[in-house]
CSV table of C-alpha atoms in Angstrom, one decimal:
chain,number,residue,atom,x,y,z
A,1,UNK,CA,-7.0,6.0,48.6
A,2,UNK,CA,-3.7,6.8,46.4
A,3,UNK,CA,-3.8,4.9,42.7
A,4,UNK,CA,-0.4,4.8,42.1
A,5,UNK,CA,0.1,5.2,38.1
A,6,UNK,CA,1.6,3.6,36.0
A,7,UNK,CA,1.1,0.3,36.9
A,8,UNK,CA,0.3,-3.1,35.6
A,9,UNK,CA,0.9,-4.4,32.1
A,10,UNK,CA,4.0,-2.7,30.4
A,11,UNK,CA,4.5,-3.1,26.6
A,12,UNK,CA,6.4,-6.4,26.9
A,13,UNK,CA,4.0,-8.2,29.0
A,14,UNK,CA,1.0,-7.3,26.6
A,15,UNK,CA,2.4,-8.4,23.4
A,16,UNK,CA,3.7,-12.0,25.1
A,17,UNK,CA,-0.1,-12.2,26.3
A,18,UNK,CA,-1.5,-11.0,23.2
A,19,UNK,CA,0.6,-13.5,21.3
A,20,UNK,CA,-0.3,-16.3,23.1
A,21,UNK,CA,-3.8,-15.3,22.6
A,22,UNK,CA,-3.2,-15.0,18.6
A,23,UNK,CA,-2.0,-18.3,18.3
A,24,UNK,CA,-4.8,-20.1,19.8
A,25,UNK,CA,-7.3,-18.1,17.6
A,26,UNK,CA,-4.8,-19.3,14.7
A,27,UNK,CA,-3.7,-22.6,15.4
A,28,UNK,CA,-6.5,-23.8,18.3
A,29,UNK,CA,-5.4,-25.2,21.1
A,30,UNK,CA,-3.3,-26.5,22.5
A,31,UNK,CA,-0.3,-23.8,21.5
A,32,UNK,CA,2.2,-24.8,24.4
A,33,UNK,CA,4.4,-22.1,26.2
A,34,UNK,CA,7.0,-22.7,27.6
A,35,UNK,CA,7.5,-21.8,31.7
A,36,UNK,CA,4.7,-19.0,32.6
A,37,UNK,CA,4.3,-17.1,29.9
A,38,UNK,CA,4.6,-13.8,32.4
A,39,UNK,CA,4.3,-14.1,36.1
A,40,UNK,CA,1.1,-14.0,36.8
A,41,UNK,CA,-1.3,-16.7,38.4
A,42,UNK,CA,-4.5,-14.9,36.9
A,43,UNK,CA,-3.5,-14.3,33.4
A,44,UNK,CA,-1.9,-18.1,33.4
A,45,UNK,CA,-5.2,-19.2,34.6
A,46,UNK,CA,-7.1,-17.6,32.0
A,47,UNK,CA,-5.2,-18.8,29.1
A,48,UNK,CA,-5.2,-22.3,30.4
A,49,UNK,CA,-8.6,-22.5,30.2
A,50,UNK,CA,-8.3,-21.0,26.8
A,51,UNK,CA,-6.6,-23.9,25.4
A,52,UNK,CA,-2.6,-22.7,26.3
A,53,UNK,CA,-0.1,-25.7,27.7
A,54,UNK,CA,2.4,-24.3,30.1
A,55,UNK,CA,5.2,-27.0,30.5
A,56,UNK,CA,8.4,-26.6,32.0
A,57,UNK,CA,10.9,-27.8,28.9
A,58,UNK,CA,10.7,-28.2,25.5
A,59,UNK,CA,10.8,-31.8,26.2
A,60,UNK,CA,7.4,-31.8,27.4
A,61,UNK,CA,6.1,-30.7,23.9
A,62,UNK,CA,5.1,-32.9,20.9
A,63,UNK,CA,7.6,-33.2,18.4
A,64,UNK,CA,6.2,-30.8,15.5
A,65,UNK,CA,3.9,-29.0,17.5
A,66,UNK,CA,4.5,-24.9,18.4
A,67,UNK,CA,5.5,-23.4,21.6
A,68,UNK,CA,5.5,-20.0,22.6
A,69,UNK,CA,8.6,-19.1,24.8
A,70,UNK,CA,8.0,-16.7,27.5
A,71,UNK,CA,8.7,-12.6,28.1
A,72,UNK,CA,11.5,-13.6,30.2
A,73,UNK,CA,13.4,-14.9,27.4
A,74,UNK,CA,15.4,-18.1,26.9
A,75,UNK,CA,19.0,-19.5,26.4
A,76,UNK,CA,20.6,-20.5,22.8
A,77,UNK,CA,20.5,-23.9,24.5
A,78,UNK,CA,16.7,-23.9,24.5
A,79,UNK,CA,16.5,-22.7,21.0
A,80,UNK,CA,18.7,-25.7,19.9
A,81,UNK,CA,16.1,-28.2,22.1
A,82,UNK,CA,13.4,-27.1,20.0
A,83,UNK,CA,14.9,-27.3,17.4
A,84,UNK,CA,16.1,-30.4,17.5
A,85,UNK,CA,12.6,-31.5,18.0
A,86,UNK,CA,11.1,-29.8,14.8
A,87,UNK,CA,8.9,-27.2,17.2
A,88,UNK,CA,7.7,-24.3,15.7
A,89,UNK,CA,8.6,-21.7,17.9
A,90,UNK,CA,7.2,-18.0,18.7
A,91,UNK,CA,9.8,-15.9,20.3
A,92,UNK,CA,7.7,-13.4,23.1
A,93,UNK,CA,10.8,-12.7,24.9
A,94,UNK,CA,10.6,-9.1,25.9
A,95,UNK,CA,12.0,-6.6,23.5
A,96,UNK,CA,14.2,-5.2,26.9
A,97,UNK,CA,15.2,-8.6,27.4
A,98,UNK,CA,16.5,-9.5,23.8
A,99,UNK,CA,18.3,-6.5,24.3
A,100,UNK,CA,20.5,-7.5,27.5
A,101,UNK,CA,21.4,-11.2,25.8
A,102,UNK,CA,23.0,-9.1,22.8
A,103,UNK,CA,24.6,-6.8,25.1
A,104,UNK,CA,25.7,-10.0,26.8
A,105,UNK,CA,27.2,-11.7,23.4
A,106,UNK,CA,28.8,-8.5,22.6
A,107,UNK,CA,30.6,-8.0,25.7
A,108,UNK,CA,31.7,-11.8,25.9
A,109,UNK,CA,33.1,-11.6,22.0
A,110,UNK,CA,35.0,-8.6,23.3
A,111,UNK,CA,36.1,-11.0,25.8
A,112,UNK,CA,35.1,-9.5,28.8
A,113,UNK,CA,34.3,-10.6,32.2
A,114,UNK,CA,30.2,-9.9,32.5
A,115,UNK,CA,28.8,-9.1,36.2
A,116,UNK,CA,25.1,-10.2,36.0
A,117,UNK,CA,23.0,-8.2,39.0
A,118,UNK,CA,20.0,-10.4,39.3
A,119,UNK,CA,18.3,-13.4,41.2
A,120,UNK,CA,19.4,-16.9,41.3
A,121,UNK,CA,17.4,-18.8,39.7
A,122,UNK,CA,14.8,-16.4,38.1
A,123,UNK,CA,13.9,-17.4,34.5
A,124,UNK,CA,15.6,-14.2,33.2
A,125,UNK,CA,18.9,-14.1,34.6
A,126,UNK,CA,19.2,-17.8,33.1
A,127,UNK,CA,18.2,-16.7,29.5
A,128,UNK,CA,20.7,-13.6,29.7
A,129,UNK,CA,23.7,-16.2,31.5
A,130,UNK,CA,23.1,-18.8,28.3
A,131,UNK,CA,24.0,-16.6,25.8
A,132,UNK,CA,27.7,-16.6,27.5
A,133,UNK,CA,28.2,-18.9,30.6
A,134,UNK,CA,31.6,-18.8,30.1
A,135,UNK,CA,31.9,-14.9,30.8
A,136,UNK,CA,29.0,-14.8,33.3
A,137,UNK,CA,28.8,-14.7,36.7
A,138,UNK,CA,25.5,-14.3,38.8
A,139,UNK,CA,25.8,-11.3,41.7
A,140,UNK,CA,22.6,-11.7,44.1
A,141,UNK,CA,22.8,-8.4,45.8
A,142,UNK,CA,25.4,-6.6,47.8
A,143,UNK,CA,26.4,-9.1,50.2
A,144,UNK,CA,27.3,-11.1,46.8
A,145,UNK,CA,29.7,-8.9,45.9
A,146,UNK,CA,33.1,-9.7,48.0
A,147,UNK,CA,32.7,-13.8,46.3
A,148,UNK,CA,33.2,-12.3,42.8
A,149,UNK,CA,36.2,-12.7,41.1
A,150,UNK,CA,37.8,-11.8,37.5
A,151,UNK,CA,39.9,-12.7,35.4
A,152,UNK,CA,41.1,-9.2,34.3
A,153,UNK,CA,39.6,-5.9,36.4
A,154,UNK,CA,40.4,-4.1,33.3
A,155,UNK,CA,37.7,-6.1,31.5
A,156,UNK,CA,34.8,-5.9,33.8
A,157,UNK,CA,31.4,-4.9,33.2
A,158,UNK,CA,28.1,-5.2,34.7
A,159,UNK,CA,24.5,-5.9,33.4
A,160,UNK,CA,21.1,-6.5,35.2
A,161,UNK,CA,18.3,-8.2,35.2
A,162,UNK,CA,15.5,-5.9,33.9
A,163,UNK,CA,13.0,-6.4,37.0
A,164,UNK,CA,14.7,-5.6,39.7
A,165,UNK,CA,14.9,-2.7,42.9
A,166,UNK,CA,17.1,0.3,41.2
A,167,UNK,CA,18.4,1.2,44.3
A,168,UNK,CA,19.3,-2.3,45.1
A,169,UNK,CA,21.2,-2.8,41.9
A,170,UNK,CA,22.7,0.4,42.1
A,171,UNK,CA,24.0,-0.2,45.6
A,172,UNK,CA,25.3,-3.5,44.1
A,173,UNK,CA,27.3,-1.8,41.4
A,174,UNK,CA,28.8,0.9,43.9
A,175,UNK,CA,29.9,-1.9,46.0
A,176,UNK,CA,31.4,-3.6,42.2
A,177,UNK,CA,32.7,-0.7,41.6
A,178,UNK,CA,34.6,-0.6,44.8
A,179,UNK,CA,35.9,-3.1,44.3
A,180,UNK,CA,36.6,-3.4,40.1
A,181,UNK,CA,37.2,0.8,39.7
A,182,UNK,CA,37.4,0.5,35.8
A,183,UNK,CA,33.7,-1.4,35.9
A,184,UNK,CA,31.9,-0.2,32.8
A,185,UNK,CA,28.4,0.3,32.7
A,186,UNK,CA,25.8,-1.0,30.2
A,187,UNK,CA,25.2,0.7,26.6
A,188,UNK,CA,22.1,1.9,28.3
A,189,UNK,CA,20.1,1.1,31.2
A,190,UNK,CA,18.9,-2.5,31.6
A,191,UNK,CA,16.4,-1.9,34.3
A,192,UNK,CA,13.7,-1.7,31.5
A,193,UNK,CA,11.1,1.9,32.0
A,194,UNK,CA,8.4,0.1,33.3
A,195,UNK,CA,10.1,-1.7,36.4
A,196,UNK,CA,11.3,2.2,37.1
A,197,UNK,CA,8.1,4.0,36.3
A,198,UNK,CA,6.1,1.6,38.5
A,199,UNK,CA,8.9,2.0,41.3
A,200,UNK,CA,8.9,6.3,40.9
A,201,UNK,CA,5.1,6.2,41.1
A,202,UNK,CA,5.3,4.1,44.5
A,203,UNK,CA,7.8,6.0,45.7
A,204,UNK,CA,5.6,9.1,44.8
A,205,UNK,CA,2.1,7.7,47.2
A,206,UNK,CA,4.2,5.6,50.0
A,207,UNK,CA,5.4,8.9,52.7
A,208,UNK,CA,1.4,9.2,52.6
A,209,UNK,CA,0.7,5.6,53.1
A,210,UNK,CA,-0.9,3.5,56.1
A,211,UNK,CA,-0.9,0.7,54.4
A,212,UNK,CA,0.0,-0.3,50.5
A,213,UNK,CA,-0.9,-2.7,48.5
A,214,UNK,CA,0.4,-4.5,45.5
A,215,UNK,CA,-1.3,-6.7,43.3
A,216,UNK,CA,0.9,-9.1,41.7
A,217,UNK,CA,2.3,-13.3,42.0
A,218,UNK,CA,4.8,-14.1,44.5
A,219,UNK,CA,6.8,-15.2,41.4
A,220,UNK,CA,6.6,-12.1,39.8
A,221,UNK,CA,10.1,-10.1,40.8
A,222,UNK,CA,9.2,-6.5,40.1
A,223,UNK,CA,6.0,-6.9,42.1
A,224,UNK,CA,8.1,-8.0,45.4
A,225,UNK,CA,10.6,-4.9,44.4
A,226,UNK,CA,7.6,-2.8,44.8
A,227,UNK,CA,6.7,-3.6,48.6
A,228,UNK,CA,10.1,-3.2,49.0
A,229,UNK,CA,10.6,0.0,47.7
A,230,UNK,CA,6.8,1.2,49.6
A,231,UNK,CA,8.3,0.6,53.1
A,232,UNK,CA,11.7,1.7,52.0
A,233,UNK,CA,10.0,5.3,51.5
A,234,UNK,CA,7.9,6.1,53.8
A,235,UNK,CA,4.9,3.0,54.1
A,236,UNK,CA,3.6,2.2,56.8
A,237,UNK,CA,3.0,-1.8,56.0
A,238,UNK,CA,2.6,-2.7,52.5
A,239,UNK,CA,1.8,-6.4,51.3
A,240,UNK,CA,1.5,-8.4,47.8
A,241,UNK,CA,-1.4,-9.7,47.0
A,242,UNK,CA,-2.9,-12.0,44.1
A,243,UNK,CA,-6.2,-10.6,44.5
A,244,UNK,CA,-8.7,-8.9,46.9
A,245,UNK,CA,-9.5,-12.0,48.1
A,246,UNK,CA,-5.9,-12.9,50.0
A,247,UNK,CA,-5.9,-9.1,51.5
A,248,UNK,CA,-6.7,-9.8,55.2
A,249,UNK,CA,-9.4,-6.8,56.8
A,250,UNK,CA,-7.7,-6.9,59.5
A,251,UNK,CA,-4.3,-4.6,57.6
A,252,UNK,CA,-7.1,-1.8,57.6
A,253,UNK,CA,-7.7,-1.6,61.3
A,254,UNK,CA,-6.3,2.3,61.8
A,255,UNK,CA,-5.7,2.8,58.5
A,256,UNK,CA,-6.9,6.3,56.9
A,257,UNK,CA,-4.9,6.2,53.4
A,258,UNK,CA,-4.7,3.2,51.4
A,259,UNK,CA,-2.3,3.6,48.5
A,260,UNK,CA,-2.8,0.2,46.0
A,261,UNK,CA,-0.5,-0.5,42.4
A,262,UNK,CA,0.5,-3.3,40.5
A,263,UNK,CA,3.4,-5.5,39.0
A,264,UNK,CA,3.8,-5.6,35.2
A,265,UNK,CA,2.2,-8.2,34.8
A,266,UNK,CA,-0.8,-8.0,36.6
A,267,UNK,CA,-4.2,-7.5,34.5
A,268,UNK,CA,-6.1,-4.0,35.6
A,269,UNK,CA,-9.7,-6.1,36.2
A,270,UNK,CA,-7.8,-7.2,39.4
A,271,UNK,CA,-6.7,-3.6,40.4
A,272,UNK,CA,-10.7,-2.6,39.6
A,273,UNK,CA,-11.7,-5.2,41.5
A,274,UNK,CA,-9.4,-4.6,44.9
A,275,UNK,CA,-10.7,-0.6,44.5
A,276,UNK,CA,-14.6,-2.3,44.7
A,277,UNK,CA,-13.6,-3.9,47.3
A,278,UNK,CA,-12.1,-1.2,49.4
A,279,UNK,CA,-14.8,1.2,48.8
A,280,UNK,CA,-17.0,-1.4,50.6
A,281,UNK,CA,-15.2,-1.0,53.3
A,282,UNK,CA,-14.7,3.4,53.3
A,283,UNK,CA,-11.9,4.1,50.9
A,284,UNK,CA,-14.3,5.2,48.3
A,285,UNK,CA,-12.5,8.1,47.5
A,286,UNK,CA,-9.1,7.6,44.9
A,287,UNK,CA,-6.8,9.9,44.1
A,288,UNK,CA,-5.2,8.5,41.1
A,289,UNK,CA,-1.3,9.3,41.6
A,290,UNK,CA,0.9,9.8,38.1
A,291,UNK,CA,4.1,9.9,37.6
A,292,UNK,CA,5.0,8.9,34.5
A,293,UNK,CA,2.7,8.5,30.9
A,294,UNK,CA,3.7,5.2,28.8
A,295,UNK,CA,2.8,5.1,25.3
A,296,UNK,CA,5.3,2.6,24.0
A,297,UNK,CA,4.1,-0.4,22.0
A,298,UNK,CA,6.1,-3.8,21.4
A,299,UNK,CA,4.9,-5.4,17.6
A,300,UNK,CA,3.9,-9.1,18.2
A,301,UNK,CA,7.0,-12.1,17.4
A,302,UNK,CA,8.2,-12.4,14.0
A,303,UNK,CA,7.0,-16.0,13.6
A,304,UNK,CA,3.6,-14.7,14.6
A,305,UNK,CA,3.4,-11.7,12.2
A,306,UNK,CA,4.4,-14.4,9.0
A,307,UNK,CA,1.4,-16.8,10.2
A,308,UNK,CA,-0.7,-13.6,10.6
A,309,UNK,CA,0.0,-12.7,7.6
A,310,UNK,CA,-0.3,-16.1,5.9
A,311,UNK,CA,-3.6,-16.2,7.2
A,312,UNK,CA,-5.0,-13.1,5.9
A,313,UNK,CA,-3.5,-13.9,2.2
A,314,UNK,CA,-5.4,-17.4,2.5
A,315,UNK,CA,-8.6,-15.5,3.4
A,316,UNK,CA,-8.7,-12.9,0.7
């Protein structure tokens, strides 16, 4: 068995976790959060039952009570909401994130025309589009690309979604820049380490591969990238999973090297547990397979740190 590494939790997802899981110890429950707080049925689950109340809008939430917004970030628009309705609000939106919505604002003061690579629809790439839906338009892929259209092709640039398939996006902007020649790039990458790591490291095990498997929610965008990118190079089959108990015995028929990772978002107990149960059935023998070493570390929320600190002051 190949252990692709890294995998799982990157920086961003941890602290949103950890945050939610510092406000219920400060506060008690319930501490609502707004959409999933990361995309990941498990680690939902387990704060739920830990007092956490995942609702949709911030119309759902009691005037005056706190909600956590989510890794993937959120619009100005939802910021105003909550305000309007006196929540107390604790910013988790990944770091990576934050820093594609100022890249966004920039680029929009500037008065440019701003080529968002991402999926319709995903949490995200609504955040990033609210800090300027005037200047933004949405590109789903490559086949996308031929229904955009500018205002000025010297005034074009492009930004992404941080989750997503780099060479996806990458074909997207080659087939952008066909089109729009003077397309600038981003400051710096937007594809945020992790999503890339994650993808190198699969990338890495999949030539070697009768079968992969990812652990990580349907929901959950860089997870799908990765069985993408595993039969892309090289994998025989390769399939997303939850947990070991929606992998079907019947993918190991013929099978003599599993390779197994996980989304960014996806607790290791459930990688642990998919290993046990493959070494029940003869892959015993793991061969953990790094590419990359991540030692970066996201502080918690602002708002968190104060009440943190608040508390401590009380307690002395």
């Amino acid at each position: 068995m190949l252990l692709a590494a890294p995998r799982g939790y990157c920086a961003g997802v941890d602290r949103a976790v950890v945050a939610v899981e510092k406000a219920l110890e400060l506060h008690g429950s319930p501490v609502y959060v707004r959409k999933e707080i990361v995309h990941n049925k498990h680690v939902v689950a387990t704060l739920t039952e830990r007092g956490a109340v995942f609702v949709d809008e911030t119309d759902e939430v009691p005037e005056g009570a706190t909600v956590i917004f989510s890794a993937h970030g959120v619009s100005p628009a939802v910021h105003a909401s909550a305000a309007e309705r006196q929540l107390k609000t604790i910013d988790a939106t990944c770091p990576l994130v934050t820093k594609v919505h100022k890249e966004a604002v920039r680029f929009a003061k500037d008065d440019y025309d701003i080529l968002l690579v991402g999926h319709d629809g995903h949490e995200e790439v609504e955040g990033t589009a609210g800090e300027a839906p005037e200047h933004v338009q949405l590109v789903d892929g490559p086949e996308s690309v031929d229904a955009v259209t500018v205002r000025d092709p010297e005034k074009v640039v492009w930004l992404s979604q941080t989750t997503l398939s780099v060479d996806e996006t990458m074909q997207t902007v080659e087939r952008l820049r066909e089109r729009f020649p003077t397309l600038q790039d981003p400051p710096s990458d937007d594809i945020c380490y992790a999503t890339q790591n994650r993808q190198v490291a699969v990338k890495k095990i999949a030539p070697s591969c009768d079968l992969l498997v990812v652990v990580g929610s349907a929901n959950s965008s860089n997870s799908v990238r990765l069985v993408e990118v595993g039969l892309q190079h090289g994998a025989k089959a390769a399939h997303r999973v939850d947990h070991r108990g929606e992998v079907d015995e019947a993918w190991l028929e013929g099978v003599t090297t599993v390779g197994v990772t996980s989304g960014a978002s996806v607790p290791e107990i459930l990688v642990t547990d998919l290993l046990a149960w493959l070494a029940e059935r003869g892959f015993g023998d793991v061969e953990e397979v790094r590419t990359a070493s991540e030692d970066l570390l996201f502080s918690l929320p602002r708002e968190l740190r104060a009440d943190l600190k608040t508390a401590a002051a009380m307690r002395a």
